[in-house]
Coordinates of C-alpha atoms in Angstrom, one line a residue:
X38 CA -0.5 0.5 -0.1
X39 CA 1.0 3.3 -1.1
X40 CA 2.1 5.6 2.2
X41 CA 0.1 8.2 2.5
X42 CA 2.1 11.3 4.4
X43 CA 0.3 14.2 6.6
X44 CA 1.0 16.1 9.5
X45 CA -2.0 18.6 11.2
X46 CA -5.4 19.4 11.1
X47 CA -4.9 23.1 9.9
X48 CA -1.8 22.6 7.9
X49 CA 0.5 25.4 7.7
X50 CA 2.9 25.5 5.8
X51 CA 4.9 23.4 7.4
X52 CA 2.5 20.5 7.4
X53 CA 2.2 21.3 3.6
X54 CA 5.4 21.3 2.4
X55 CA 7.0 18.5 4.9
X56 CA 4.2 16.2 3.6
X57 CA 5.6 16.8 0.4
X58 CA 9.0 17.1 1.1
X59 CA 9.0 13.3 3.0
X60 CA 6.7 11.5 0.7
X61 CA 9.0 12.6 -2.5
X62 CA 11.9 11.1 -0.6
X63 CA 10.3 8.0 0.7
X64 CA 9.3 7.6 -2.9
X65 CA 11.2 8.6 -5.7
X66 CA 15.2 7.3 -3.3
X67 CA 14.0 5.3 -0.9
X68 CA 11.6 3.5 -3.4
X69 CA 8.9 3.3 -1.4
X70 CA 5.4 4.3 -2.9
X71 CA 4.4 7.9 -0.5
X72 CA 2.2 10.5 -1.6
X73 CA 1.5 13.4 0.6
X74 CA -2.7 13.8 2.0
X75 CA -3.7 17.0 4.1
X76 CA -6.5 16.6 6.8
X77 CA -8.4 20.2 5.7
X78 CA -7.2 23.4 3.8
X79 CA -4.0 25.0 3.3
X80 CA -4.2 28.3 4.8
X81 CA -3.5 30.9 2.1
X82 CA 0.8 31.7 2.8
X83 CA 0.7 27.5 2.2
X84 CA -1.1 27.9 -0.4
X85 CA 0.7 30.9 -1.7
X86 CA 3.7 29.0 -2.0
X87 CA 2.3 25.5 -3.7
X88 CA 1.7 27.9 -6.3
X89 CA 5.3 29.9 -6.1
X90 CA 7.1 26.6 -6.9
X91 CA 5.1 24.9 -8.8
X92 CA 3.5 21.9 -6.7
X93 CA 0.0 20.1 -6.6
X94 CA -1.8 20.6 -3.6
X95 CA -2.1 17.5 -1.9
X96 CA -5.7 15.4 -1.6
X97 CA -8.1 16.8 1.5
X98 CA -8.6 13.5 3.8
X99 CA -11.7 13.5 6.0
X100 CA -9.5 10.2 8.2
X101 CA -6.6 7.4 7.7
X102 CA -8.2 3.8 7.2
X103 CA -7.3 0.4 10.0
X104 CA -4.3 -1.1 8.5
X105 CA -3.5 1.8 6.2
X106 CA 1.0 3.0 6.2
X107 CA 1.3 6.2 7.9
X108 CA 3.9 8.6 8.6
X109 CA 3.2 11.6 11.1
X110 CA 5.1 15.1 10.3
X111 CA 4.8 18.7 12.3
X112 CA 2.8 16.8 15.1
X113 CA 2.4 13.7 17.5
X114 CA -0.8 15.0 19.5
X115 CA -3.4 12.3 18.7
X116 CA -6.0 15.7 18.9
X117 CA -4.7 17.0 15.5
X118 CA -4.9 14.1 14.0
X119 CA -7.0 12.2 12.4
X120 CA -10.0 10.1 14.6
X121 CA -9.0 6.6 14.5
X122 CA -5.3 7.4 13.9
X123 CA -4.0 4.2 16.4
X124 CA -5.9 2.3 14.3
X125 CA -3.7 2.8 11.1
X126 CA -0.2 1.9 11.7
X127 CA 2.0 4.3 12.1
X128 CA 5.8 3.5 11.1
X129 CA 6.8 7.3 11.2
X130 CA 7.2 9.9 13.4
X131 CA 9.5 13.9 12.3
X132 CA 8.6 17.0 14.8
X133 CA 9.9 19.4 16.2
X134 CA 7.1 20.3 18.9
X135 CA 7.2 18.3 22.4
X136 CA 6.0 14.8 22.9
X137 CA 2.2 14.8 24.1
X138 CA 2.0 11.1 24.5
X139 CA -1.7 8.7 22.8
X140 CA -0.7 8.1 19.8
X141 CA -0.1 3.7 19.9
X142 CA 1.6 2.5 17.2
X143 CA 1.6 -1.8 16.3
X144 CA 5.2 -2.2 16.8
X145 CA 8.1 -0.5 17.3
X146 CA 8.8 2.9 14.8
X147 CA 10.9 5.3 13.3
X148 CA 10.3 8.2 16.0
X149 CA 12.5 12.0 15.4
X150 CA 11.3 14.8 17.6
X151 CA 14.7 17.8 17.9
X152 CA 14.5 21.1 18.9
X153 CA 14.3 23.2 16.1
X154 CA 12.2 25.4 14.8
X155 CA 11.0 23.6 12.3
X156 CA 10.1 20.4 10.0
X157 CA 11.6 21.1 7.1
X158 CA 14.7 21.2 9.0
X159 CA 14.7 17.7 10.9
X160 CA 14.2 16.5 7.3
X161 CA 16.7 18.4 6.2
X162 CA 18.7 16.4 7.5
X163 CA 17.9 12.8 6.8
X164 CA 17.7 13.0 3.7
X165 CA 21.4 14.3 3.6
X166 CA 23.1 14.8 0.1
X167 CA 20.3 12.7 -1.2
X168 CA 19.0 16.0 -1.5
X169 CA 20.6 17.1 -3.8
X170 CA 18.8 14.8 -6.0
X171 CA 16.2 16.7 -5.6
X172 CA 12.9 19.1 -7.8
X173 CA 14.2 22.3 -6.9
X174 CA 9.7 22.2 -6.3
X175 CA 10.9 20.3 -3.1
X176 CA 13.7 22.8 -2.0
X177 CA 11.9 25.3 -2.0
X178 CA 8.8 24.2 -0.2
X179 CA 11.4 23.3 2.2
X180 CA 12.7 26.6 2.3
X181 CA 9.1 28.3 2.5
X182 CA 8.5 25.7 5.3
X183 CA 11.6 27.3 7.9
X184 CA 11.1 30.7 6.5
X185 CA 7.5 29.8 7.9
X186 CA 8.1 28.9 11.2
X187 CA 11.1 31.1 11.7
X188 CA 9.2 33.9 10.5
X189 CA 12.3 34.4 9.0
X190 CA 14.4 34.1 11.4
X191 CA 12.5 36.0 13.8
X192 CA 10.5 33.9 16.2
X193 CA 12.3 33.0 19.1
X194 CA 11.9 29.4 18.0
X195 CA 14.6 29.5 15.3
X196 CA 18.6 27.9 15.8
X197 CA 21.4 28.7 13.9
X198 CA 20.7 25.2 11.9
X199 CA 17.7 26.6 10.6
X200 CA 19.1 29.3 9.1
X201 CA 22.0 28.3 8.4
X202 CA 19.9 25.1 6.1
X203 CA 17.1 28.6 4.5
X204 CA 20.6 30.5 3.9
X205 CA 22.1 27.3 2.6
X206 CA 18.3 26.8 -0.2
X207 CA 18.2 29.8 -0.5
X208 CA 21.8 29.7 -2.6
X209 CA 21.4 26.9 -3.9
X210 CA 17.9 28.7 -5.6
X211 CA 18.3 31.8 -5.8
X212 CA 16.5 33.0 -3.4
X213 CA 16.0 36.7 -1.7
X214 CA 15.2 35.0 1.3
X215 CA 13.4 38.6 2.0
X216 CA 11.9 39.2 -1.0
X217 CA 10.4 35.4 -0.7
X218 CA 9.3 35.7 3.2
X219 CA 7.9 39.5 2.1
X220 CA 5.5 37.6 0.1
X221 CA 4.7 34.9 2.2
X222 CA 3.7 36.7 5.0
X223 CA 1.3 39.2 2.6
X224 CA -0.5 36.4 1.5
X225 CA -1.2 34.8 5.0
X226 CA -1.7 38.3 6.1
X227 CA -5.0 38.4 3.4
X228 CA -7.0 37.0 5.8
X229 CA -10.6 38.5 3.9
X230 CA -12.1 35.8 2.9
X231 CA -12.5 33.9 5.9
X232 CA -14.8 34.2 7.9
X233 CA -14.9 34.5 12.2
X234 CA -14.5 30.5 13.3
X235 CA -12.5 30.3 10.4
X236 CA -10.2 31.8 11.3
X237 CA -10.1 30.9 14.9
X238 CA -9.2 27.6 14.0
X239 CA -7.1 28.6 10.7
X240 CA -3.9 28.5 13.3
X241 CA -5.2 26.3 16.3
X242 CA -4.2 23.7 18.3
X243 CA -6.3 22.4 21.5
X244 CA -4.2 22.0 25.3
X245 CA -5.3 21.8 28.2
X246 CA -3.9 23.9 31.0
X247 CA -5.1 24.0 35.1
X248 CA -8.5 21.5 34.2
X249 CA -9.0 24.4 31.3
X250 CA -10.3 22.6 27.7
X251 CA -8.3 25.7 25.5
X252 CA -7.7 26.0 21.6
X253 CA -4.7 28.3 21.9
X254 CA -5.0 29.9 18.5
X255 CA -2.6 32.6 17.0
X256 CA -3.2 34.6 13.8
X257 CA 0.8 36.0 12.0
X258 CA 0.8 38.8 9.9
X259 CA 2.1 42.3 8.6
X260 CA -1.0 43.8 9.0
X261 CA -2.9 43.0 12.3
X262 CA -5.1 46.6 11.8
X263 CA -6.8 44.3 9.4
X264 CA -7.8 41.4 12.1
X265 CA -8.1 43.6 15.1
X266 CA -11.0 45.4 13.5
X267 CA -12.7 42.6 13.5
X268 CA -12.1 41.6 17.2
X269 CA -15.8 42.0 18.4
X270 CA -17.4 39.2 16.1
X271 CA -13.8 37.2 16.6
X272 CA -15.2 37.4 20.7
X273 CA -18.5 36.6 19.7
X274 CA -17.7 33.7 17.5
X275 CA -15.1 32.3 20.2
X276 CA -18.8 30.9 22.1
X277 CA -20.0 28.9 19.2
X278 CA -16.4 27.5 18.9
X279 CA -15.3 26.5 21.8
X280 CA -19.1 25.1 22.4
X281 CA -18.8 22.9 18.8
X282 CA -14.4 22.0 19.4
X283 CA -15.2 20.4 23.1
X284 CA -13.3 23.7 24.3
X285 CA -13.9 25.9 27.9
X286 CA -12.3 28.7 26.0
X287 CA -10.4 30.1 22.7
X288 CA -7.6 31.9 23.2
X289 CA -6.0 34.0 19.3
X290 CA -3.2 36.3 19.6
X291 CA -2.3 38.5 17.0
X292 CA 1.5 37.6 16.2
X293 CA 2.5 41.6 15.0
X294 CA 5.5 39.9 12.8
X295 CA 7.9 43.5 11.6
X296 CA 7.1 44.9 15.4
X297 CA 8.0 41.7 17.2
X298 CA 4.8 41.5 19.7
X299 CA 1.2 39.7 19.9
X300 CA -2.0 41.2 20.4
X301 CA -4.6 39.5 22.8
X302 CA -7.6 39.0 22.5
X303 CA -9.7 39.3 25.7
X304 CA -13.4 38.6 26.1
X305 CA -14.1 38.4 29.4
X306 CA -12.8 37.4 33.3
X307 CA -11.1 33.8 33.0
X308 CA -9.0 35.2 30.2
X309 CA -8.0 38.2 31.9
X310 CA -6.4 36.0 34.6
X311 CA -5.4 33.7 32.5
X312 CA -3.7 36.8 30.9
X313 CA -2.1 38.7 33.6
X314 CA -1.0 35.7 35.7
X315 CA 0.4 33.9 32.8
X316 CA 2.1 37.0 31.1
X317 CA 2.8 39.9 33.9
X318 CA -0.1 41.5 31.5
X319 CA -2.4 44.6 32.7
X320 CA -5.4 44.3 31.8
X321 CA -8.1 47.1 31.1
X322 CA -9.6 46.6 28.2
X323 CA -10.9 44.1 25.4
X324 CA -7.6 43.6 23.9
X325 CA -4.0 43.5 25.5
X326 CA -0.6 44.0 24.1
X327 CA 2.2 41.2 25.1
X328 CA 5.8 43.0 23.8
X329 CA 7.9 40.4 22.5
X330 CA 5.8 37.4 22.5
X331 CA 6.1 35.8 18.8
X332 CA 6.0 32.1 19.4
X333 CA 2.9 29.4 20.7
X334 CA 5.5 26.4 21.0
X335 CA 7.5 28.6 22.5
X336 CA 6.6 32.0 24.9
X337 CA 3.2 30.8 24.8
X338 CA 2.1 27.3 25.6
X339 CA 4.7 27.1 28.7
X340 CA 4.1 30.5 30.5
X341 CA 0.1 30.5 30.2
X342 CA -1.2 29.2 33.8
X343 CA -4.4 30.1 36.0

């Protein structure tokens, strides 16, 4: 059977590009039939990357069959994967997030989890010299993943190795990294065609903090005003999204890429208390600016408390 390679349910650039790159590697280098698939519609930045590098959009699947061979990249969290994932034949996990637990496998598997900013950086290392055989689109997708996850090296998750790999790929491709990143971030910032509920789920992960089930969403943008102008309707939509998704609360952080800060929407007393205890902030209205906060993985999640 053909191996399905996929990331998490809200496909950003890394969860779109990394499955494409690893499926190429398995099929063309290892001789093992594999194909990339997505668990949802790619976000606007990921869609731009596919078009820019002339890559076909992978098939979107609703679930996986029992016994189907799969490789999971860019997550190890069952909440971000299809129902029944533990009945699939998980062959490998390649990720750069903390271990969550809950995945079960049929036997021992290959697991690669490294403290890097991007899954594509890990794939670069695993492919080694074989990456030289990759088509331009595969290398371009991997470069785009790194620029996205590091916010063009602004994110505190960025390591020297992430940057070195991106610069190496950029030189190989003859790409101006700043120009590519700017175009990607502009595409990511165009949210005019999305409903409030879609925005709240666009780049979102589920976590439990102090007994509260939270949907923690981030929107990275070079035009935060376009999102903050919708704050009233976004906060109203949080109620329905939380109810539909079985969460106690939705937290939305609007990440201003250029000014390197986050604005947290504060719809109620629970979020106000969490903002003040977690970040030492003083909340006086329905938003609070958090200077220097750029990363959900490294800065937001570890800080959250009640």
